Every structure is written in structure tokens, then in C-alpha cells.
Amino acid sequence: MESENTFKKLKEKGRTATIQRLAVLECLRESHGHPTADELYQSLRQQYPTLSRATVYNCLQVLKEAGLIQELTIEKDKARFDPDPEPHHHFFCRRCKTIFDFQVNCPVAGSGCVEGHQIEEVQAYFYGICESCLKEEKRAVA
Amino acid sequence: MESENTFKKLKEKGRTATIQRLAVLECLRESHGHPTADELYQSLRQQYPTLSRATVYNCLQVLKEAGLIQELTIEKDKARFDPDPEPHHHFFCRRCKTIFDFQVNCPVAGSGCVEGHQIEEVQAYFYGICESCLKEEKRAVA
DNA sequence: TTAGATGCAAAGTGTTTGCAGCCTG
DNA sequence: CAGGCTGCAAACACTTTGCATCTAA
């Protein structure tokens, strides 16, 4: 069962699987489109009215350290979160602001050693205009 | 001459090549290690005591739009700047916090079209421990 | 029981904005 | 002379911190 893995990974880091942490993780997994901490907070607040913003930040930090999620700095002003902890890349549409997973076979996708430097993590961010926005632009011109 | 290119690129965007903008650009070019806006401000302040922080931010923004520099979001809390506007990637050492250019032959390094999406920019960030920090760690163990 | 987690508010940090005055083309 | 640019301070947005209270192992 998936939730056993969650417990295990948290325990490995000496952290407790609290209601809040599980709720944040589940909310992130259900959400589409790499939400921000505040988006998760706003969404969770409906079900857990006493939940505080600081707790959401704390939970995300802990979940990240446990390797259950990953954090994206694809936008400079706010962090976004991805429920998939496996290494993969992202595309950011500058027009509709959508972020989606984007796999290119980058030679150094995960960890390893390159030129004597030990690589622990790779984040590749692709910025541009997504297919549907391109189509919309084409339609607007016509 | 290089400075002619600077003037030309600014003019193309309808911007003036002010003393401050040229100073920020030169300071960035002279600096090593991808400084933050505030580091540039602190450095420039000695030569231009009346220079304001807001102007540094403005200059960096304008220089970026003119394609003379690029901005890195390799750290989530602050932007860093690179005097080289050509597409290339970066390594961030989590131990000594150094950032250096890091070229891997990524199949999609510059612009182009992938799966219908138009790519304008790519930023790949490699996080880990740099060679010299690894050596130091090894020495500490021995 | 007790270390750790939460919730709240306040503080912190990097960045942006509003606006008067200045400079430059 | 007019538009754009600077400098200053205040405003902003996201994130972190301090601390009392609470909770889970």
C-alpha cells in the first residue's frame, strides 16, 4: 500500500506522519499543475479550518526532505511543488502560466559524477509558449 | 567594439544606455560567481554613492530584456545574474554555495520546438557537491 | 511523558512600486 | 522641452521564526 511507503520514508528521517503532513501530501497528489504553498493552503483550509500557513510550509519542507515530493523554482517569486519525486523536467508556458512535466533525454538526468563534481539533483526548466497557446495565437491572427 | 553592441541592443528595445546601466553591466562582467542584485548594489555603491537599490533592479531588468545578461533562479530566495547571455547551464555547490558554468550537451539547449511547444529559453540547474569540496571532505575524514 | 508538531502572529528578505526631481536626446 | 530614468521610501509577496500549546509515540 502506498501510504505505508509514506510512513516509512518519514520515519527514516525521524519525522512523524501527522494528519497535516498526510493531508498536504494527498492534496498535492490530487492537484494538477504544480501548486504553490499558498494554493495548497487555500485548498486544505476548507477541510482543515485550523490549519496554518506555517504548517503547510513546514509539511512541504519535511515531505521534500523525506523524498516524497520535489520543489520547483521555475518561477522566481514563489516555489511550486511536484508530487512526483522522481527526476524529470518541466515546461513553463509564459502565456498561460501552465507548468507541465517535460521529459527530454538529458544525459545527466539524475545523480552521478561529472568532471569531479558530485551531482545530487538536476532541475531543467524549459520556458516558452505551449502548443495550445500557439494555436490560439494562430487563430487570433487569422 | 563591445560597448557599441551594448548601445545597439539597448536602443533596439527603445532604452537609453545610461551611466547606471553601463555600470551595472560592467560590474557584472567583472564579477566572478554570478552575483545577486544586492551584491552588485553593494559593490557599485562604492563608486556611485548615490546609486539606489531600485535602480540596480531596474538596470538588471532592462539589461535582461535587451539580451545582454541572463537571470538565474538557481536559489529560491534570490535571483542571480550571469553576464553571459548565451544559453549554458549551471552547477550549484550546496556546501560552498559556489555557482559555476556547467556545460553538458543537452539535446535541447537553446530554442526550438518540442512536441508542439515552442521553447524560448532553457535553464538547467545541477545541484551537488563540487570537486574541491569533495576533496576537502575526504581530507577531513582521513 | 516528552520530544516533536501545530497554530498564530510578527519579523525577515528580496523585489516592486509610486512619485518627485533630474537628465538626456 | 518631453520622455524616460533615477533615487528614495514605502509597499508587497513569499517565507521563516518565536513561542505557547498541543499531540503522538
mmCIF file of N, CA, C and O in Angstrom, chain A residues 61 64 71 73-77 79 81 91 94 100 102-109 113-132 134, chain B residues 61 64 71 73-77 79 81 91 94 100 102-109 113-132 134:
data_model
loop_
_atom_site.group_PDB
_atom_site.id
_atom_site.type_symbol
_atom_site.label_atom_id
_atom_site.label_comp_id
_atom_site.label_asym_id
_atom_site.label_seq_id
_atom_site.Cartn_x
_atom_site.Cartn_y
_atom_site.Cartn_z
ATOM 1 N N GLN A 61 8.337 21.181 3.503
ATOM 2 C CA GLN A 61 9.762 21.038 3.767
ATOM 3 C C GLN A 61 10.107 19.604 4.191
ATOM 4 O O GLN A 61 11.022 18.983 3.658
ATOM 5 N N LYS A 64 9.597 17.078 1.451
ATOM 6 C CA LYS A 64 10.694 17.177 0.487
ATOM 7 C C LYS A 64 11.928 16.457 1.011
ATOM 8 O O LYS A 64 12.548 15.671 0.290
ATOM 9 N N GLU A 71 10.498 20.174 -5.044
ATOM 10 C CA GLU A 71 10.203 21.605 -5.103
ATOM 11 C C GLU A 71 10.776 22.171 -6.392
ATOM 12 O O GLU A 71 11.899 21.846 -6.772
ATOM 13 N N THR A 73 11.747 25.679 -8.594
ATOM 14 C CA THR A 73 11.967 27.132 -8.570
ATOM 15 C C THR A 73 11.880 27.652 -9.997
ATOM 16 O O THR A 73 12.702 28.443 -10.435
ATOM 17 N N ILE A 74 10.859 27.215 -10.675
ATOM 18 C CA ILE A 74 10.694 27.578 -12.091
ATOM 19 C C ILE A 74 10.244 29.027 -12.229
ATOM 20 O O ILE A 74 10.481 29.664 -13.228
ATOM 21 N N GLU A 75 9.591 29.531 -11.183
ATOM 22 C CA GLU A 75 9.254 30.950 -11.135
ATOM 23 C C GLU A 75 10.050 31.565 -10.002
ATOM 24 O O GLU A 75 10.187 30.965 -8.940
ATOM 25 N N LYS A 76 10.517 32.775 -10.192
ATOM 26 C CA LYS A 76 11.448 33.289 -9.199
ATOM 27 C C LYS A 76 10.761 33.769 -7.935
ATOM 28 O O LYS A 76 11.374 33.804 -6.876
ATOM 29 N N ASP A 77 9.515 34.115 -7.985
ATOM 30 C CA ASP A 77 8.883 34.695 -6.807
ATOM 31 C C ASP A 77 8.245 33.681 -5.873
ATOM 32 O O ASP A 77 8.059 33.966 -4.709
ATOM 33 N N ALA A 79 7.751 29.266 -4.810
ATOM 34 C CA ALA A 79 8.077 27.862 -5.017
ATOM 35 C C ALA A 79 6.835 27.110 -5.453
ATOM 36 O O ALA A 79 5.720 27.432 -5.040
ATOM 37 N N PHE A 81 5.343 22.948 -6.172
ATOM 38 C CA PHE A 81 5.629 21.609 -5.687
ATOM 39 C C PHE A 81 5.084 20.544 -6.615
ATOM 40 O O PHE A 81 4.044 20.728 -7.252
ATOM 41 N N PHE A 91 8.156 22.243 -18.210
ATOM 42 C CA PHE A 91 7.951 23.309 -19.186
ATOM 43 C C PHE A 91 7.024 24.346 -18.566
ATOM 44 O O PHE A 91 6.019 23.996 -17.945
ATOM 45 N N ARG A 94 4.809 30.784 -20.800
ATOM 46 C CA ARG A 94 4.819 32.185 -20.376
ATOM 47 C C ARG A 94 3.509 32.885 -20.681
ATOM 48 O O ARG A 94 3.255 33.975 -20.175
ATOM 49 N N PHE A 100 3.984 22.007 -16.998
ATOM 50 C CA PHE A 100 3.755 20.570 -17.101
ATOM 51 C C PHE A 100 5.053 19.811 -17.233
ATOM 52 O O PHE A 100 6.076 20.356 -17.626
ATOM 53 N N PHE A 102 7.930 17.466 -18.524
ATOM 54 C CA PHE A 102 8.508 17.594 -19.843
ATOM 55 C C PHE A 102 9.756 16.732 -19.860
ATOM 56 O O PHE A 102 10.775 17.095 -19.281
ATOM 57 N N GLN A 103 9.660 15.583 -20.491
ATOM 58 C CA GLN A 103 10.809 14.705 -20.456
ATOM 59 C C GLN A 103 11.632 14.815 -21.722
ATOM 60 O O GLN A 103 11.140 14.584 -22.810
ATOM 61 N N VAL A 104 12.870 15.222 -21.586
ATOM 62 C CA VAL A 104 13.839 15.103 -22.670
ATOM 63 C C VAL A 104 14.952 14.218 -22.129
ATOM 64 O O VAL A 104 15.226 14.233 -20.935
ATOM 65 N N ASN A 105 15.545 13.463 -23.012
ATOM 66 C CA ASN A 105 16.572 12.544 -22.512
ATOM 67 C C ASN A 105 17.886 13.289 -22.312
ATOM 68 O O ASN A 105 18.782 13.266 -23.123
ATOM 69 N N CYS A 106 17.947 13.988 -21.203
ATOM 70 C CA CYS A 106 19.143 14.710 -20.833
ATOM 71 C C CYS A 106 20.173 13.697 -20.345
ATOM 72 O O CYS A 106 19.839 12.804 -19.569
ATOM 73 N N PRO A 107 21.407 13.828 -20.834
ATOM 74 C CA PRO A 107 22.419 12.828 -20.468
ATOM 75 C C PRO A 107 22.645 12.735 -18.963
ATOM 76 O O PRO A 107 22.979 11.682 -18.443
ATOM 77 N N VAL A 108 22.469 13.834 -18.255
ATOM 78 C CA VAL A 108 22.676 13.813 -16.808
ATOM 79 C C VAL A 108 21.352 14.135 -16.125
ATOM 80 O O VAL A 108 21.127 15.244 -15.668
ATOM 81 N N ALA A 109 20.463 13.153 -16.126
ATOM 82 C CA ALA A 109 19.128 13.417 -15.599
ATOM 83 C C ALA A 109 19.086 13.263 -14.085
ATOM 84 O O ALA A 109 18.442 14.024 -13.394
ATOM 85 N N CYS A 113 28.472 11.615 -11.251
ATOM 86 C CA CYS A 113 29.645 12.466 -11.109
ATOM 87 C C CYS A 113 30.035 12.997 -12.477
ATOM 88 O O CYS A 113 30.118 12.247 -13.450
ATOM 89 N N VAL A 114 30.214 14.302 -12.590
ATOM 90 C CA VAL A 114 30.630 14.904 -13.852
ATOM 91 C C VAL A 114 31.797 15.850 -13.584
ATOM 92 O O VAL A 114 31.686 16.756 -12.759
ATOM 93 N N GLU A 115 32.895 15.584 -14.259
ATOM 94 C CA GLU A 115 34.094 16.421 -14.118
ATOM 95 C C GLU A 115 34.506 16.590 -12.655
ATOM 96 O O GLU A 115 34.917 17.675 -12.232
ATOM 97 N N GLY A 116 34.358 15.530 -11.888
ATOM 98 C CA GLY A 116 34.788 15.572 -10.490
ATOM 99 C C GLY A 116 33.744 16.122 -9.536
ATOM 100 O O GLY A 116 33.907 16.035 -8.332
ATOM 101 N N HIS A 117 32.663 16.682 -10.069
ATOM 102 C CA HIS A 117 31.617 17.228 -9.206
ATOM 103 C C HIS A 117 30.522 16.186 -9.018
ATOM 104 O O HIS A 117 30.088 15.552 -9.970
ATOM 105 N N GLN A 118 30.091 16.076 -7.784
ATOM 106 C CA GLN A 118 29.064 15.084 -7.491
ATOM 107 C C GLN A 118 27.677 15.703 -7.615
ATOM 108 O O GLN A 118 27.328 16.635 -6.882
ATOM 109 N N ILE A 119 26.896 15.181 -8.533
ATOM 110 C CA ILE A 119 25.568 15.735 -8.793
ATOM 111 C C ILE A 119 24.522 14.979 -7.987
ATOM 112 O O ILE A 119 24.429 13.761 -8.059
ATOM 113 N N GLU A 120 23.764 15.729 -7.205
ATOM 114 C CA GLU A 120 22.727 15.120 -6.376
ATOM 115 C C GLU A 120 21.342 15.318 -6.988
ATOM 116 O O GLU A 120 20.435 14.531 -6.766
ATOM 117 N N GLU A 121 21.195 16.405 -7.706
ATOM 118 C CA GLU A 121 19.874 16.763 -8.211
ATOM 119 C C GLU A 121 20.019 17.617 -9.467
ATOM 120 O O GLU A 121 20.954 18.403 -9.580
ATOM 121 N N VAL A 122 19.089 17.427 -10.386
ATOM 122 C CA VAL A 122 19.074 18.243 -11.598
ATOM 123 C C VAL A 122 17.675 18.790 -11.800
ATOM 124 O O VAL A 122 16.692 18.062 -11.636
ATOM 125 N N GLN A 123 17.588 20.056 -12.106
ATOM 126 C CA GLN A 123 16.302 20.642 -12.474
ATOM 127 C C GLN A 123 16.495 21.350 -13.797
ATOM 128 O O GLN A 123 17.321 22.265 -13.895
ATOM 129 N N ALA A 124 15.755 20.933 -14.799
ATOM 130 C CA ALA A 124 15.818 21.645 -16.071
ATOM 131 C C ALA A 124 14.465 22.287 -16.335
ATOM 132 O O ALA A 124 13.430 21.627 -16.267
ATOM 133 N N TYR A 125 14.512 23.577 -16.582
ATOM 134 C CA TYR A 125 13.286 24.333 -16.811
ATOM 135 C C TYR A 125 13.278 24.848 -18.238
ATOM 136 O O TYR A 125 14.214 25.515 -18.666
ATOM 137 N N PHE A 126 12.202 24.524 -18.954
ATOM 138 C CA PHE A 126 12.029 24.990 -20.319
ATOM 139 C C PHE A 126 10.958 26.062 -20.324
ATOM 140 O O PHE A 126 9.846 25.833 -19.833
ATOM 141 N N TYR A 127 11.284 27.220 -20.863
ATOM 142 C CA TYR A 127 10.339 28.335 -20.886
ATOM 143 C C TYR A 127 9.944 28.621 -22.328
ATOM 144 O O TYR A 127 10.786 28.593 -23.221
ATOM 145 N N GLY A 128 8.674 28.904 -22.545
ATOM 146 C CA GLY A 128 8.241 29.224 -23.900
ATOM 147 C C GLY A 128 6.735 29.349 -23.988
ATOM 148 O O GLY A 128 6.089 29.765 -23.025
ATOM 149 N N ILE A 129 6.208 28.988 -25.150
ATOM 150 C CA ILE A 129 4.771 29.044 -25.373
ATOM 151 C C ILE A 129 4.292 27.639 -25.683
ATOM 152 O O ILE A 129 4.847 26.972 -26.548
ATOM 153 N N CYS A 130 3.259 27.212 -24.968
ATOM 154 C CA CYS A 130 2.807 25.834 -25.147
ATOM 155 C C CYS A 130 1.986 25.677 -26.425
ATOM 156 O O CYS A 130 1.544 26.663 -27.026
ATOM 157 N N GLU A 131 1.788 24.438 -26.794
ATOM 158 C CA GLU A 131 1.119 24.132 -28.056
ATOM 159 C C GLU A 131 -0.245 24.804 -28.170
ATOM 160 O O GLU A 131 -0.565 25.420 -29.175
ATOM 161 N N SER A 132 -1.049 24.709 -27.112
ATOM 162 C CA SER A 132 -2.417 25.230 -27.232
ATOM 163 C C SER A 132 -2.411 26.756 -27.316
ATOM 164 O O SER A 132 -3.251 27.346 -28.005
ATOM 165 N N LEU A 134 -0.026 28.468 -28.715
ATOM 166 C CA LEU A 134 0.437 28.754 -30.080
ATOM 167 C C LEU A 134 -0.731 28.692 -31.055
ATOM 168 O O LEU A 134 -0.884 29.553 -31.920
ATOM 169 N N GLN B 61 16.871 44.379 -14.964
ATOM 170 C CA GLN B 61 15.676 44.036 -15.731
ATOM 171 C C GLN B 61 15.832 44.449 -17.201
ATOM 172 O O GLN B 61 15.575 43.675 -18.118
ATOM 173 N N LYS B 64 18.478 42.526 -19.038
ATOM 174 C CA LYS B 64 17.991 41.186 -19.349
ATOM 175 C C LYS B 64 17.086 41.222 -20.575
ATOM 176 O O LYS B 64 17.223 40.421 -21.494
ATOM 177 N N GLU B 71 19.280 35.896 -16.148
ATOM 178 C CA GLU B 71 18.936 35.786 -14.740
ATOM 179 C C GLU B 71 18.802 34.319 -14.377
ATOM 180 O O GLU B 71 18.216 33.550 -15.125
ATOM 181 N N THR B 73 17.511 31.456 -11.501
ATOM 182 C CA THR B 73 16.710 31.189 -10.299
ATOM 183 C C THR B 73 17.192 29.879 -9.681
ATOM 184 O O THR B 73 16.390 29.034 -9.303
ATOM 185 N N ILE B 74 18.487 29.774 -9.576
ATOM 186 C CA ILE B 74 19.085 28.530 -9.075
ATOM 187 C C ILE B 74 18.900 28.404 -7.573
ATOM 188 O O ILE B 74 18.877 27.310 -7.027
ATOM 189 N N GLU B 75 18.735 29.550 -6.897
ATOM 190 C CA GLU B 75 18.385 29.549 -5.475
ATOM 191 C C GLU B 75 16.999 30.143 -5.365
ATOM 192 O O GLU B 75 16.676 31.125 -6.038
ATOM 193 N N LYS B 76 16.200 29.593 -4.487
ATOM 194 C CA LYS B 76 14.809 30.018 -4.494
ATOM 195 C C LYS B 76 14.600 31.389 -3.862
ATOM 196 O O LYS B 76 13.639 32.066 -4.159
ATOM 197 N N ASP B 77 15.483 31.811 -2.998
ATOM 198 C CA ASP B 77 15.230 33.057 -2.293
ATOM 199 C C ASP B 77 15.743 34.305 -2.988
ATOM 200 O O ASP B 77 15.266 35.391 -2.722
ATOM 201 N N ALA B 79 17.520 36.070 -6.813
ATOM 202 C CA ALA B 79 17.936 35.943 -8.204
ATOM 203 C C ALA B 79 19.434 36.179 -8.298
ATOM 204 O O ALA B 79 19.995 36.982 -7.554
ATOM 205 N N PHE B 81 22.676 36.723 -11.330
ATOM 206 C CA PHE B 81 22.814 37.205 -12.692
ATOM 207 C C PHE B 81 24.105 36.736 -13.329
ATOM 208 O O PHE B 81 25.127 36.568 -12.663
ATOM 209 N N PHE B 91 26.040 24.835 -12.254
ATOM 210 C CA PHE B 91 26.182 23.915 -11.128
ATOM 211 C C PHE B 91 26.203 24.725 -9.848
ATOM 212 O O PHE B 91 26.864 25.752 -9.773
ATOM 213 N N ARG B 94 26.214 22.829 -2.925
ATOM 214 C CA ARG B 94 25.423 23.033 -1.710
ATOM 215 C C ARG B 94 26.307 23.233 -0.483
ATOM 216 O O ARG B 94 25.818 23.655 0.557
ATOM 217 N N PHE B 100 28.916 27.724 -10.730
ATOM 218 C CA PHE B 100 29.748 27.917 -11.907
ATOM 219 C C PHE B 100 29.101 27.345 -13.150
ATOM 220 O O PHE B 100 28.225 26.492 -13.081
ATOM 221 N N PHE B 102 28.401 25.276 -16.418
ATOM 222 C CA PHE B 102 28.451 23.828 -16.455
ATOM 223 C C PHE B 102 27.849 23.399 -17.769
ATOM 224 O O PHE B 102 26.630 23.442 -17.936
ATOM 225 N N GLN B 103 28.694 23.024 -18.699
ATOM 226 C CA GLN B 103 28.143 22.682 -19.987
ATOM 227 C C GLN B 103 28.002 21.178 -20.155
ATOM 228 O O GLN B 103 28.967 20.442 -20.058
ATOM 229 N N VAL B 104 26.788 20.726 -20.327
ATOM 230 C CA VAL B 104 26.550 19.353 -20.767
ATOM 231 C C VAL B 104 25.802 19.465 -22.081
ATOM 232 O O VAL B 104 25.044 20.409 -22.287
ATOM 233 N N ASN B 105 26.049 18.517 -22.955
ATOM 234 C CA ASN B 105 25.391 18.637 -24.259
ATOM 235 C C ASN B 105 23.956 18.170 -24.161
ATOM 236 O O ASN B 105 23.598 17.063 -24.510
ATOM 237 N N CYS B 106 23.121 19.056 -23.662
ATOM 238 C CA CYS B 106 21.699 18.785 -23.559
ATOM 239 C C CYS B 106 21.109 18.898 -24.960
ATOM 240 O O CYS B 106 21.413 19.843 -25.686
ATOM 241 N N PRO B 107 20.284 17.930 -25.352
ATOM 242 C CA PRO B 107 19.741 17.945 -26.718
ATOM 243 C C PRO B 107 18.953 19.212 -27.018
ATOM 244 O O PRO B 107 18.918 19.664 -28.154
ATOM 245 N N VAL B 108 18.318 19.790 -26.022
ATOM 246 C CA VAL B 108 17.528 20.991 -26.262
ATOM 247 C C VAL B 108 18.145 22.136 -25.445
ATOM 248 O O VAL B 108 17.627 22.523 -24.404
ATOM 249 N N ALA B 109 19.259 22.635 -25.923
ATOM 250 C CA ALA B 109 19.975 23.646 -25.144
ATOM 251 C C ALA B 109 19.416 25.041 -25.382
ATOM 252 O O ALA B 109 19.288 25.834 -24.470
ATOM 253 N N CYS B 113 11.420 23.816 -31.198
ATOM 254 C CA CYS B 113 10.073 23.328 -30.959
ATOM 255 C C CYS B 113 10.142 21.867 -30.550
ATOM 256 O O CYS B 113 10.821 21.068 -31.184
ATOM 257 N N VAL B 114 9.493 21.526 -29.441
ATOM 258 C CA VAL B 114 9.456 20.143 -28.990
ATOM 259 C C VAL B 114 8.017 19.766 -28.676
ATOM 260 O O VAL B 114 7.359 20.432 -27.876
ATOM 261 N N GLU B 115 7.547 18.734 -29.337
ATOM 262 C CA GLU B 115 6.183 18.242 -29.130
ATOM 263 C C GLU B 115 5.144 19.353 -29.268
ATOM 264 O O GLU B 115 4.185 19.419 -28.494
ATOM 265 N N GLY B 116 5.384 20.239 -30.222
ATOM 266 C CA GLY B 116 4.413 21.298 -30.476
ATOM 267 C C GLY B 116 4.585 22.528 -29.610
ATOM 268 O O GLY B 116 3.955 23.557 -29.844
ATOM 269 N N HIS B 117 5.426 22.446 -28.585
ATOM 270 C CA HIS B 117 5.651 23.595 -27.707
ATOM 271 C C HIS B 117 6.882 24.368 -28.178
ATOM 272 O O HIS B 117 7.906 23.774 -28.496
ATOM 273 N N GLN B 118 6.743 25.659 -28.187
ATOM 274 C CA GLN B 118 7.849 26.492 -28.645
ATOM 275 C C GLN B 118 8.734 26.889 -27.469
ATOM 276 O O GLN B 118 8.286 27.565 -26.545
ATOM 277 N N ILE B 119 9.971 26.462 -27.525
ATOM 278 C CA ILE B 119 10.898 26.722 -26.426
ATOM 279 C C ILE B 119 11.698 27.984 -26.710
ATOM 280 O O ILE B 119 12.324 28.119 -27.755
ATOM 281 N N GLU B 120 11.632 28.905 -25.765
ATOM 282 C CA GLU B 120 12.360 30.157 -25.920
ATOM 283 C C GLU B 120 13.635 30.175 -25.103
ATOM 284 O O GLU B 120 14.597 30.847 -25.428
ATOM 285 N N GLU B 121 13.608 29.458 -23.996
ATOM 286 C CA GLU B 121 14.725 29.515 -23.056
ATOM 287 C C GLU B 121 14.800 28.226 -22.264
ATOM 288 O O GLU B 121 13.776 27.617 -21.964
ATOM 289 N N VAL B 122 15.999 27.832 -21.949
ATOM 290 C CA VAL B 122 16.196 26.642 -21.113
ATOM 291 C C VAL B 122 17.172 26.988 -20.002
ATOM 292 O O VAL B 122 18.189 27.635 -20.240
ATOM 293 N N GLN B 123 16.822 26.585 -18.805
ATOM 294 C CA GLN B 123 17.753 26.726 -17.686
ATOM 295 C C GLN B 123 17.877 25.359 -17.029
ATOM 296 O O GLN B 123 16.884 24.804 -16.573
ATOM 297 N N ALA B 124 19.078 24.832 -17.007
ATOM 298 C CA ALA B 124 19.297 23.566 -16.298
ATOM 299 C C ALA B 124 20.208 23.831 -15.117
ATOM 300 O O ALA B 124 21.275 24.413 -15.257
ATOM 301 N N TYR B 125 19.723 23.426 -13.958
ATOM 302 C CA TYR B 125 20.480 23.639 -12.724
ATOM 303 C C TYR B 125 20.893 22.295 -12.150
ATOM 304 O O TYR B 125 20.049 21.431 -11.920
ATOM 305 N N PHE B 126 22.180 22.153 -11.912
ATOM 306 C CA PHE B 126 22.731 20.934 -11.309
ATOM 307 C C PHE B 126 23.126 21.256 -9.882
ATOM 308 O O PHE B 126 23.888 22.198 -9.649
ATOM 309 N N TYR B 127 22.618 20.479 -8.947
ATOM 310 C CA TYR B 127 22.911 20.714 -7.532
ATOM 311 C C TYR B 127 23.729 19.548 -6.988
ATOM 312 O O TYR B 127 23.452 18.396 -7.309
ATOM 313 N N GLY B 128 24.713 19.868 -6.166
ATOM 314 C CA GLY B 128 25.512 18.799 -5.574
ATOM 315 C C GLY B 128 26.691 19.348 -4.815
ATOM 316 O O GLY B 128 26.605 20.423 -4.218
ATOM 317 N N ILE B 129 27.771 18.584 -4.815
ATOM 318 C CA ILE B 129 28.998 18.987 -4.116
ATOM 319 C C ILE B 129 30.111 19.092 -5.148
ATOM 320 O O ILE B 129 30.317 18.157 -5.926
ATOM 321 N N CYS B 130 30.778 20.232 -5.151
ATOM 322 C CA CYS B 130 31.802 20.447 -6.166
ATOM 323 C C CYS B 130 33.075 19.667 -5.848
ATOM 324 O O CYS B 130 33.273 19.190 -4.732
ATOM 325 N N GLU B 131 33.928 19.590 -6.838
ATOM 326 C CA GLU B 131 35.138 18.783 -6.720
ATOM 327 C C GLU B 131 35.983 19.183 -5.512
ATOM 328 O O GLU B 131 36.411 18.326 -4.740
ATOM 329 N N SER B 132 36.199 20.485 -5.335
ATOM 330 C CA SER B 132 37.116 20.894 -4.264
ATOM 331 C C SER B 132 36.505 20.624 -2.887
ATOM 332 O O SER B 132 37.215 20.291 -1.940
ATOM 333 N N LEU B 134 34.500 18.110 -2.283
ATOM 334 C CA LEU B 134 34.624 16.665 -2.124
ATOM 335 C C LEU B 134 36.006 16.296 -1.590
ATOM 336 O O LEU B 134 36.144 15.475 -0.693
#
